[in-house]
PDB file of C-alpha atoms and ligand atoms in Angstrom:
ATOM      1  CA  VAL A   1      -2.235 -26.603  13.356  1.00  0.00           C
ATOM      2  CA  ARG A   2      -2.322 -24.345  10.330  1.00  0.00           C
ATOM      3  CA  THR A   3       0.883 -22.534   9.352  1.00  0.00           C
ATOM      4  CA  VAL A   4       1.179 -19.248   7.522  1.00  0.00           C
ATOM      5  CA  LYS A   5       4.552 -18.505   5.951  1.00  0.00           C
ATOM      6  CA  VAL A   6       5.394 -14.904   5.182  1.00  0.00           C
ATOM      7  CA  ILE A   7       8.072 -15.144   2.531  1.00  0.00           C
ATOM      8  CA  GLY A   8      10.249 -12.192   1.554  1.00  0.00           C
ATOM      9  CA  VAL A   9      10.798 -12.421  -2.216  1.00  0.00           C
ATOM     10  CA  GLY A  10      13.145  -9.543  -2.976  1.00  0.00           C
ATOM     11  CA  MET A  11      12.341  -7.454  -6.046  1.00  0.00           C
ATOM     12  CA  GLY A  12      10.616 -10.196  -8.002  1.00  0.00           C
ATOM     13  CA  GLU A  13      13.601 -11.944  -9.632  1.00  0.00           C
ATOM     14  CA  VAL A  14      14.285 -15.640  -8.936  1.00  0.00           C
ATOM     15  CA  GLY A  15      17.909 -14.696  -8.267  1.00  0.00           C
ATOM     16  CA  HIS A  16      16.786 -12.623  -5.271  1.00  0.00           C
ATOM     17  CA  LEU A  17      15.248 -15.599  -3.475  1.00  0.00           C
ATOM     18  CA  THR A  18      17.256 -17.094  -0.625  1.00  0.00           C
ATOM     19  CA  GLY A  19      17.578 -20.889  -0.361  1.00  0.00           C
ATOM     20  CA  GLN A  20      15.291 -20.689   2.660  1.00  0.00           C
ATOM     21  CA  ALA A  21      12.674 -18.806   0.627  1.00  0.00           C
ATOM     22  CA  VAL A  22      12.801 -21.415  -2.157  1.00  0.00           C
ATOM     23  CA  GLU A  23      12.262 -24.202   0.415  1.00  0.00           C
ATOM     24  CA  ALA A  24       9.394 -22.292   1.989  1.00  0.00           C
ATOM     25  CA  LEU A  25       7.749 -21.661  -1.415  1.00  0.00           C
ATOM     26  CA  ASN A  26       7.939 -25.384  -2.092  1.00  0.00           C
ATOM     27  CA  SER A  27       6.170 -26.217   1.183  1.00  0.00           C
ATOM     28  CA  VAL A  28       3.106 -24.026   0.611  1.00  0.00           C
ATOM     29  CA  ASP A  29      -0.306 -25.537  -0.240  1.00  0.00           C
ATOM     30  CA  VAL A  30      -2.163 -22.303  -0.868  1.00  0.00           C
ATOM     31  CA  PHE A  31      -0.805 -18.866  -1.772  1.00  0.00           C
ATOM     32  CA  LEU A  32      -3.058 -16.079  -0.635  1.00  0.00           C
ATOM     33  CA  VAL A  33      -2.822 -13.108  -2.972  1.00  0.00           C
ATOM     34  CA  LEU A  34      -4.421  -9.775  -2.287  1.00  0.00           C
ATOM     35  CA  GLU A  35      -5.207  -8.493  -5.777  1.00  0.00           C
ATOM     36  CA  LYS A  36      -5.378  -4.789  -6.512  1.00  0.00           C
ATOM     37  CA  GLY A  37      -6.885  -5.326  -9.955  1.00  0.00           C
ATOM     38  CA  ALA A  38      -6.210  -7.199 -13.162  1.00  0.00           C
ATOM     39  CA  ASP A  39      -3.310  -4.920 -14.047  1.00  0.00           C
ATOM     40  CA  ASP A  40      -1.488  -5.453 -10.780  1.00  0.00           C
ATOM     41  CA  ASP A  41       2.051  -5.940 -12.119  1.00  0.00           C
ATOM     42  CA  LEU A  42       3.435  -6.978  -8.768  1.00  0.00           C
ATOM     43  CA  ALA A  43       0.837  -9.750  -8.374  1.00  0.00           C
ATOM     44  CA  ARG A  44       1.829 -11.022 -11.823  1.00  0.00           C
ATOM     45  CA  LEU A  45       5.521 -10.995 -10.888  1.00  0.00           C
ATOM     46  CA  ARG A  46       4.772 -12.978  -7.725  1.00  0.00           C
ATOM     47  CA  ARG A  47       2.920 -15.601  -9.762  1.00  0.00           C
ATOM     48  CA  GLU A  48       5.767 -15.934 -12.263  1.00  0.00           C
ATOM     49  CA  LEU A  49       8.234 -16.268  -9.400  1.00  0.00           C
ATOM     50  CA  CYS A  50       6.260 -19.220  -8.004  1.00  0.00           C
ATOM     51  CA  GLN A  51       6.056 -20.867 -11.421  1.00  0.00           C
ATOM     52  CA  ARG A  52       9.831 -20.647 -11.761  1.00  0.00           C
ATOM     53  CA  ALA A  53      10.892 -21.518  -8.193  1.00  0.00           C
ATOM     54  CA  ILE A  54       8.452 -24.299  -7.284  1.00  0.00           C
ATOM     55  CA  ARG A  55       9.483 -27.781  -8.316  1.00  0.00           C
ATOM     56  CA  SER A  56       6.143 -29.591  -8.208  1.00  0.00           C
ATOM     57  CA  PRO A  57       3.093 -27.502  -9.015  1.00  0.00           C
ATOM     58  CA  THR A  58       0.728 -28.898  -6.372  1.00  0.00           C
ATOM     59  CA  TYR A  59       0.009 -25.469  -4.907  1.00  0.00           C
ATOM     60  CA  ARG A  60      -3.013 -23.256  -5.488  1.00  0.00           C
ATOM     61  CA  PHE A  61      -3.358 -19.513  -5.782  1.00  0.00           C
ATOM     62  CA  VAL A  62      -6.331 -17.952  -4.062  1.00  0.00           C
ATOM     63  CA  GLU A  63      -7.045 -14.412  -5.131  1.00  0.00           C
ATOM     64  CA  LEU A  64      -8.556 -12.211  -2.482  1.00  0.00           C
ATOM     65  CA  ASP A  65     -10.203  -8.890  -3.141  1.00  0.00           C
ATOM     66  CA  ASP A  66      -7.911  -6.310  -1.582  1.00  0.00           C
ATOM     67  CA  PRO A  67     -10.062  -3.757   0.279  1.00  0.00           C
ATOM     68  CA  ARG A  68      -9.305  -0.183  -0.790  1.00  0.00           C
ATOM     69  CA  ARG A  69      -7.680   2.272   1.585  1.00  0.00           C
ATOM     70  CA  ASP A  70      -9.583   5.515   2.022  1.00  0.00           C
ATOM     71  CA  ARG A  71      -7.015   7.853   0.440  1.00  0.00           C
ATOM     72  CA  ALA A  72      -9.219  10.905   0.914  1.00  0.00           C
ATOM     73  CA  ALA A  73      -9.461  10.418   4.704  1.00  0.00           C
ATOM     74  CA  GLY A  74      -8.043  13.295   6.751  1.00  0.00           C
ATOM     75  CA  ASP A  75      -6.764  11.023   9.545  1.00  0.00           C
ATOM     76  CA  TYR A  76      -4.021   8.925   7.897  1.00  0.00           C
ATOM     77  CA  ASP A  77      -3.334   6.636  10.899  1.00  0.00           C
ATOM     78  CA  ARG A  78      -7.049   5.910  11.294  1.00  0.00           C
ATOM     79  CA  ALA A  79      -7.457   5.177   7.571  1.00  0.00           C
ATOM     80  CA  VAL A  80      -4.513   2.730   7.718  1.00  0.00           C
ATOM     81  CA  SER A  81      -5.844   0.928  10.801  1.00  0.00           C
ATOM     82  CA  ASP A  82      -9.329   0.595   9.232  1.00  0.00           C
ATOM     83  CA  TRP A  83      -7.701  -0.781   6.103  1.00  0.00           C
ATOM     84  CA  THR A  84      -5.602  -3.278   8.134  1.00  0.00           C
ATOM     85  CA  ALA A  85      -8.771  -4.502   9.892  1.00  0.00           C
ATOM     86  CA  ALA A  86     -10.598  -4.934   6.560  1.00  0.00           C
ATOM     87  CA  ARG A  87      -7.658  -6.870   5.084  1.00  0.00           C
ATOM     88  CA  ALA A  88      -7.346  -8.993   8.260  1.00  0.00           C
ATOM     89  CA  ALA A  89     -10.998 -10.020   7.913  1.00  0.00           C
ATOM     90  CA  VAL A  90     -10.425 -11.115   4.286  1.00  0.00           C
ATOM     91  CA  VAL A  91      -7.168 -12.987   5.056  1.00  0.00           C
ATOM     92  CA  GLY A  92      -8.539 -14.588   8.260  1.00  0.00           C
ATOM     93  CA  ARG A  93     -11.570 -15.918   6.373  1.00  0.00           C
ATOM     94  CA  ALA A  94      -9.313 -17.385   3.666  1.00  0.00           C
ATOM     95  CA  ILE A  95      -7.087 -19.119   6.259  1.00  0.00           C
ATOM     96  CA  ARG A  96     -10.184 -20.666   7.870  1.00  0.00           C
ATOM     97  CA  THR A  97     -11.869 -21.756   4.653  1.00  0.00           C
ATOM     98  CA  GLU A  98      -9.053 -22.505   2.197  1.00  0.00           C
ATOM     99  CA  LEU A  99      -6.688 -24.458   4.463  1.00  0.00           C
ATOM    100  CA  GLY A 100      -7.023 -27.874   6.065  1.00  0.00           C
ATOM    101  CA  ASP A 101      -6.230 -28.259   9.788  1.00  0.00           C
ATOM    102  CA  ASP A 102      -2.529 -28.896   9.054  1.00  0.00           C
ATOM    103  CA  GLY A 103      -2.359 -26.854   5.866  1.00  0.00           C
ATOM    104  CA  CYS A 104       0.300 -24.331   4.981  1.00  0.00           C
ATOM    105  CA  ALA A 105      -0.525 -20.941   3.473  1.00  0.00           C
ATOM    106  CA  GLY A 106       2.002 -18.584   1.906  1.00  0.00           C
ATOM    107  CA  LEU A 107       1.931 -14.827   1.697  1.00  0.00           C
ATOM    108  CA  LEU A 108       4.629 -13.284  -0.472  1.00  0.00           C
ATOM    109  CA  ALA A 109       6.069 -10.055   0.867  1.00  0.00           C
ATOM    110  CA  TRP A 110       7.770  -7.706  -1.570  1.00  0.00           C
ATOM    111  CA  GLY A 111      11.408  -7.172  -0.507  1.00  0.00           C
ATOM    112  CA  ASP A 112      11.581  -8.011   3.177  1.00  0.00           C
ATOM    113  CA  PRO A 113       8.487  -8.116   5.396  1.00  0.00           C
ATOM    114  CA  ALA A 114      10.327  -6.059   8.043  1.00  0.00           C
ATOM    115  CA  PHE A 115      10.215  -2.811   6.044  1.00  0.00           C
ATOM    116  CA  TYR A 116       6.939  -0.964   5.476  1.00  0.00           C
ATOM    117  CA  ASP A 117       4.998  -4.122   4.789  1.00  0.00           C
ATOM    118  CA  SER A 118       1.559  -4.707   6.271  1.00  0.00           C
ATOM    119  CA  THR A 119       1.531  -8.528   6.077  1.00  0.00           C
ATOM    120  CA  LEU A 120       2.594  -9.230   9.676  1.00  0.00           C
ATOM    121  CA  ARG A 121       0.283  -6.516  11.022  1.00  0.00           C
ATOM    122  CA  VAL A 122      -2.621  -7.943   9.032  1.00  0.00           C
ATOM    123  CA  LEU A 123      -1.886 -11.496  10.222  1.00  0.00           C
ATOM    124  CA  ALA A 124      -1.681 -10.380  13.858  1.00  0.00           C
ATOM    125  CA  SER A 125      -5.292  -9.172  13.567  1.00  0.00           C
ATOM    126  CA  ALA A 126      -6.463 -12.134  11.472  1.00  0.00           C
ATOM    127  CA  ALA A 127      -6.066 -14.863  14.117  1.00  0.00           C
ATOM    128  CA  THR A 128      -9.161 -15.939  16.041  1.00  0.00           C
ATOM    129  CA  PRO A 129      -9.449 -18.325  19.039  1.00  0.00           C
ATOM    130  CA  GLU A 130     -11.428 -20.817  16.891  1.00  0.00           C
ATOM    131  CA  CYS A 131      -8.813 -20.860  14.166  1.00  0.00           C
ATOM    132  CA  PRO A 132      -5.299 -20.366  15.531  1.00  0.00           C
ATOM    133  CA  PHE A 133      -2.306 -20.513  13.209  1.00  0.00           C
ATOM    134  CA  GLU A 134       1.444 -20.325  13.487  1.00  0.00           C
ATOM    135  CA  ILE A 135       3.386 -17.676  11.633  1.00  0.00           C
ATOM    136  CA  GLU A 136       6.825 -18.231  10.115  1.00  0.00           C
ATOM    137  CA  VAL A 137       8.810 -15.372   8.593  1.00  0.00           C
ATOM    138  CA  ILE A 138      11.385 -15.913   5.870  1.00  0.00           C
ATOM    139  CA  PRO A 139      13.482 -12.791   5.320  1.00  0.00           C
ATOM    140  CA  GLY A 140      14.032 -11.398   1.841  1.00  0.00           C
ATOM    141  CA  LEU A 141      16.268  -8.894   0.104  1.00  0.00           C
ATOM    142  CA  SER A 142      14.889  -5.437   0.706  1.00  0.00           C
ATOM    143  CA  SER A 143      14.953  -2.545  -1.748  1.00  0.00           C
ATOM    144  CA  ILE A 144      17.164  -0.861   0.875  1.00  0.00           C
ATOM    145  CA  GLN A 145      19.848  -3.499   0.424  1.00  0.00           C
ATOM    146  CA  MET A 146      19.393  -3.402  -3.352  1.00  0.00           C
ATOM    147  CA  LEU A 147      19.979   0.355  -3.271  1.00  0.00           C
ATOM    148  CA  ALA A 148      23.224   0.022  -1.320  1.00  0.00           C
ATOM    149  CA  ALA A 149      24.522  -2.796  -3.530  1.00  0.00           C
ATOM    150  CA  ALA A 150      23.626  -0.993  -6.768  1.00  0.00           C
ATOM    151  CA  HIS A 151      25.507   2.121  -5.675  1.00  0.00           C
ATOM    152  CA  ARG A 152      28.317   0.067  -4.091  1.00  0.00           C
ATOM    153  CA  ILE A 153      27.995   1.869  -0.769  1.00  0.00           C
ATOM    154  CA  SER A 154      27.417   1.026   2.866  1.00  0.00           C
ATOM    155  CA  LEU A 155      24.324   2.652   4.355  1.00  0.00           C
ATOM    156  CA  THR A 156      25.946   3.095   7.744  1.00  0.00           C
ATOM    157  CA  ARG A 157      29.105   5.055   8.366  1.00  0.00           C
ATOM    158  CA  VAL A 158      31.549   4.123  11.151  1.00  0.00           C
ATOM    159  CA  GLY A 159      29.674   4.229  14.461  1.00  0.00           C
ATOM    160  CA  LEU A 160      26.835   6.365  13.062  1.00  0.00           C
ATOM    161  CA  PRO A 161      23.092   5.653  13.096  1.00  0.00           C
ATOM    162  CA  LEU A 162      20.839   5.237  10.045  1.00  0.00           C
ATOM    163  CA  GLN A 163      17.259   6.421   9.891  1.00  0.00           C
ATOM    164  CA  VAL A 164      14.660   4.809   7.614  1.00  0.00           C
ATOM    165  CA  THR A 165      11.656   7.000   6.967  1.00  0.00           C
ATOM    166  CA  THR A 166       8.929   7.833   4.463  1.00  0.00           C
ATOM    167  CA  GLY A 167       8.659  10.578   1.865  1.00  0.00           C
ATOM    168  CA  ARG A 168       5.511  11.842   3.580  1.00  0.00           C
ATOM    169  CA  ARG A 169       7.376  12.331   6.872  1.00  0.00           C
ATOM    170  CA  LEU A 170      10.437  13.916   5.233  1.00  0.00           C
ATOM    171  CA  ALA A 171       8.187  16.426   3.455  1.00  0.00           C
ATOM    172  CA  ALA A 172       6.152  17.210   6.575  1.00  0.00           C
ATOM    173  CA  GLU A 173       8.888  17.297   9.207  1.00  0.00           C
ATOM    174  CA  GLY A 174      12.120  17.953   7.317  1.00  0.00           C
ATOM    175  CA  TRP A 175      15.449  16.266   8.006  1.00  0.00           C
ATOM    176  CA  PRO A 176      15.117  13.963  11.051  1.00  0.00           C
ATOM    177  CA  PRO A 177      17.208  15.140  14.020  1.00  0.00           C
ATOM    178  CA  GLY A 178      20.246  13.230  15.331  1.00  0.00           C
ATOM    179  CA  CYS A 179      21.116  11.462  12.112  1.00  0.00           C
ATOM    180  CA  ASP A 180      23.134  12.281   8.975  1.00  0.00           C
ATOM    181  CA  ASP A 181      22.128   9.221   6.929  1.00  0.00           C
ATOM    182  CA  VAL A 182      18.471   8.853   5.969  1.00  0.00           C
ATOM    183  CA  VAL A 183      16.875   6.203   3.756  1.00  0.00           C
ATOM    184  CA  VAL A 184      13.569   7.351   2.275  1.00  0.00           C
ATOM    185  CA  MET A 185      10.891   4.941   1.010  1.00  0.00           C
ATOM    186  CA  LEU A 186       7.270   5.311  -0.052  1.00  0.00           C
ATOM    187  CA  ASP A 187       7.878   8.657  -1.671  1.00  0.00           C
ATOM    188  CA  GLY A 188       5.415   9.463  -4.442  1.00  0.00           C
ATOM    189  CA  ASP A 189       6.397  13.100  -4.578  1.00  0.00           C
ATOM    190  CA  ASN A 190      10.198  13.596  -4.746  1.00  0.00           C
ATOM    191  CA  SER A 191      10.182  14.818  -1.158  1.00  0.00           C
ATOM    192  CA  PHE A 192      13.935  15.474  -1.258  1.00  0.00           C
ATOM    193  CA  ARG A 193      12.967  18.768  -2.952  1.00  0.00           C
ATOM    194  CA  HIS A 194      11.763  20.047   0.424  1.00  0.00           C
ATOM    195  CA  ILE A 195      15.095  19.872   2.236  1.00  0.00           C
ATOM    196  CA  ASP A 196      18.110  22.175   2.158  1.00  0.00           C
ATOM    197  CA  PRO A 197      20.484  20.515  -0.366  1.00  0.00           C
ATOM    198  CA  ALA A 198      23.674  22.104   0.996  1.00  0.00           C
ATOM    199  CA  GLY A 199      26.227  19.425   1.886  1.00  0.00           C
ATOM    200  CA  VAL A 200      23.847  16.570   1.004  1.00  0.00           C
ATOM    201  CA  THR A 201      24.604  13.671  -1.358  1.00  0.00           C
ATOM    202  CA  ILE A 202      21.728  11.578  -2.729  1.00  0.00           C
ATOM    203  CA  TYR A 203      21.892   7.951  -3.896  1.00  0.00           C
ATOM    204  CA  TRP A 204      18.639   7.260  -5.770  1.00  0.00           C
ATOM    205  CA  GLY A 205      17.333   4.070  -7.375  1.00  0.00           C
ATOM    206  CA  ALA A 206      14.108   3.096  -9.117  1.00  0.00           C
ATOM    207  CA  HIS A 207      12.971  -0.407 -10.177  1.00  0.00           C
ATOM    208  CA  LEU A 208      15.965  -1.680  -8.200  1.00  0.00           C
ATOM    209  CA  GLY A 209      17.066  -5.225  -8.951  1.00  0.00           C
ATOM    210  CA  ARG A 210      15.046  -5.320 -12.174  1.00  0.00           C
ATOM    211  CA  PRO A 211      16.509  -5.221 -15.695  1.00  0.00           C
ATOM    212  CA  HIS A 212      15.210  -1.663 -16.157  1.00  0.00           C
ATOM    213  CA  GLN A 213      16.764  -0.361 -12.901  1.00  0.00           C
ATOM    214  CA  LEU A 214      17.587   3.360 -12.840  1.00  0.00           C
ATOM    215  CA  LEU A 215      20.319   4.925 -10.716  1.00  0.00           C
ATOM    216  CA  VAL A 216      21.372   8.520 -10.083  1.00  0.00           C
ATOM    217  CA  SER A 217      23.800   9.777  -7.443  1.00  0.00           C
ATOM    218  CA  GLY A 218      25.540  13.022  -6.656  1.00  0.00           C
ATOM    219  CA  ASP A 219      25.255  16.361  -4.953  1.00  0.00           C
ATOM    220  CA  LEU A 220      21.533  16.821  -4.178  1.00  0.00           C
ATOM    221  CA  GLY A 221      21.358  20.383  -5.482  1.00  0.00           C
ATOM    222  CA  THR A 222      22.929  19.310  -8.790  1.00  0.00           C
ATOM    223  CA  VAL A 223      21.027  16.071  -9.506  1.00  0.00           C
ATOM    224  CA  ALA A 224      17.569  16.708  -7.956  1.00  0.00           C
ATOM    225  CA  GLY A 225      16.088  17.938 -11.258  1.00  0.00           C
ATOM    226  CA  GLN A 226      17.499  14.971 -13.157  1.00  0.00           C
ATOM    227  CA  ILE A 227      15.894  12.551 -10.650  1.00  0.00           C
ATOM    228  CA  VAL A 228      12.509  14.284 -10.936  1.00  0.00           C
ATOM    229  CA  GLU A 229      12.676  13.912 -14.735  1.00  0.00           C
ATOM    230  CA  ARG A 230      13.840  10.299 -14.778  1.00  0.00           C
ATOM    231  CA  ARG A 231      11.201   9.310 -12.228  1.00  0.00           C
ATOM    232  CA  ALA A 232       8.455  10.965 -14.283  1.00  0.00           C
ATOM    233  CA  GLU A 233       9.654   9.232 -17.476  1.00  0.00           C
ATOM    234  CA  ALA A 234       9.785   5.843 -15.721  1.00  0.00           C
ATOM    235  CA  LYS A 235       6.281   6.331 -14.365  1.00  0.00           C
ATOM    236  CA  ALA A 236       4.936   7.350 -17.758  1.00  0.00           C
ATOM    237  CA  ARG A 237       6.502   4.271 -19.381  1.00  0.00           C
ATOM    238  CA  ARG A 238       5.004   1.627 -17.041  1.00  0.00           C
ATOM    239  CA  GLY A 239       2.214   3.452 -15.263  1.00  0.00           C
ATOM    240  CA  TRP A 240       3.966   3.061 -11.900  1.00  0.00           C
ATOM    241  CA  VAL A 241       7.410   3.416 -10.382  1.00  0.00           C
ATOM    242  CA  MET A 242       8.937   2.504  -7.036  1.00  0.00           C
ATOM    243  CA  ASP A 243      12.005   4.347  -5.865  1.00  0.00           C
ATOM    244  CA  THR A 244      14.156   4.493  -2.759  1.00  0.00           C
ATOM    245  CA  TYR A 245      17.020   6.772  -1.872  1.00  0.00           C
ATOM    246  CA  LEU A 246      19.691   7.538   0.701  1.00  0.00           C
ATOM    247  CA  LEU A 247      20.302  11.144   1.726  1.00  0.00           C
ATOM    248  CA  ARG A 248      23.766  11.531   3.234  1.00  0.00           C
ATOM    249  CA  ARG A 249      24.824  14.752   4.904  1.00  0.00           C
ATOM    250  CA  THR A 250      28.540  15.158   4.465  1.00  0.00           C
ATOM    251  CA  ALA A 251      28.847  18.695   5.780  1.00  0.00           C
ATOM    252  CA  PRO A 252      27.074  20.053   8.870  1.00  0.00           C
ATOM    253  CA  PRO A 253      24.091  22.313   8.024  1.00  0.00           C
ATOM    254  CA  GLU A 254      24.685  26.068   8.307  1.00  0.00           C
ATOM    255  CA  ARG A 255      23.458  27.375  11.647  1.00  0.00           C
ATOM    256  CA  PRO A 256      21.659  30.733  11.467  1.00  0.00           C
TER     257      PRO A 256
HETATM  258  C1  SAM B   1       5.288  -0.941   0.686  1.00  0.00           C
HETATM  259  S1  SAM B   1       6.978  -0.591   0.689  1.00  0.00           S
HETATM  260  C2  SAM B   1       7.639  -2.183   0.692  1.00  0.00           C
HETATM  261  C3  SAM B   1       9.125  -2.242   0.961  1.00  0.00           C
HETATM  262  C4  SAM B   1       9.656  -3.669   0.910  1.00  0.00           C
HETATM  263  N1  SAM B   1       9.145  -4.448   1.994  1.00  0.00           N
HETATM  264  C5  SAM B   1      11.173  -3.713   0.909  1.00  0.00           C
HETATM  265  O1  SAM B   1      11.759  -4.400   1.749  1.00  0.00           O
HETATM  266  O2  SAM B   1      11.773  -3.112   0.021  1.00  0.00           O
HETATM  267  C6  SAM B   1       7.183  -0.040  -0.965  1.00  0.00           C
HETATM  268  C7  SAM B   1       8.371   0.876  -1.101  1.00  0.00           C
HETATM  269  O3  SAM B   1       9.556   0.110  -1.191  1.00  0.00           O
HETATM  270  C8  SAM B   1      10.450   0.709  -2.081  1.00  0.00           C
HETATM  271  N2  SAM B   1      10.686  -0.237  -3.202  1.00  0.00           N
HETATM  272  C9  SAM B   1      10.116  -1.422  -3.381  1.00  0.00           C
HETATM  273  N3  SAM B   1      10.576  -2.021  -4.498  1.00  0.00           N
HETATM  274  C10 SAM B   1      11.464  -1.170  -5.034  1.00  0.00           C
HETATM  275  C11 SAM B   1      12.308  -1.218  -6.184  1.00  0.00           C
HETATM  276  N4  SAM B   1      12.323  -2.281  -7.001  1.00  0.00           N
HETATM  277  N5  SAM B   1      13.120  -0.172  -6.432  1.00  0.00           N
HETATM  278  C12 SAM B   1      13.136   0.902  -5.618  1.00  0.00           C
HETATM  279  N6  SAM B   1      12.372   0.999  -4.513  1.00  0.00           N
HETATM  280  C13 SAM B   1      11.546  -0.020  -4.214  1.00  0.00           C
HETATM  281  C14 SAM B   1       9.814   1.998  -2.547  1.00  0.00           C
HETATM  282  O4  SAM B   1      10.242   3.035  -1.689  1.00  0.00           O
HETATM  283  C15 SAM B   1       8.358   1.701  -2.361  1.00  0.00           C
HETATM  284  O5  SAM B   1       7.614   2.878  -2.219  1.00  0.00           O
END
């Protein structure tokens, strides 16, 4: 039976790969890569990672055209599920046509596939009765862990919960109830600007784990402007930036 390995690769440095990930990379016949375009930096990093971590270069890369998500669609959930279905069709076809009956395909997931990564969702819709395959997941270092390590903090405080959410949700719904520690990912718009900064500390990181990593931490009201500036500079320099941050409420919010 065909096997598909979903391999978490951390932030694109060989040093972020676990021993298990290195073994998995070395067992793959065909890497399936959804390309976003020739200038897709992350696709290039994935390729370089394979070149450096794989001992005998008997593997192939198969580039798949990544269907575009309809970013203008009013219904976000619907647009994402249409996009997942379109990607599943592309990936399913590649598993059927590019792999032998006992072949092994690899899909590299940025960070860890458990956090805001569509690979497992896409694979769940890609299987067909005529072409079943087994899925193996190899965990990787997430940007969330990179953030905590870079700032030398724990994300959870004694006995307290942690919420992981998106910038879009923070901006739309404000601070999530029942939690004083919030990790925010997928934020293209500095959504921390929309919350009351009183009593809140922010730990921010961009390009985490890479040589050009940027870190800022401090009282949200004091450092918010600095983060906005540094993020804009980083984006201008490379054309893209990925950032993650922890918002930690250290004093209860004022009640009206
Ligand atoms: C599609 S999600 C993938 C997350 C990934 N699975 C993980 O475990 O980190 C992309 C988001 O992850 C975060 N991210 C990924 N790489 C990052 C990096 N090197 N530095 C900071 N944040 C990063 C950003 O919030 C980005 O918007």
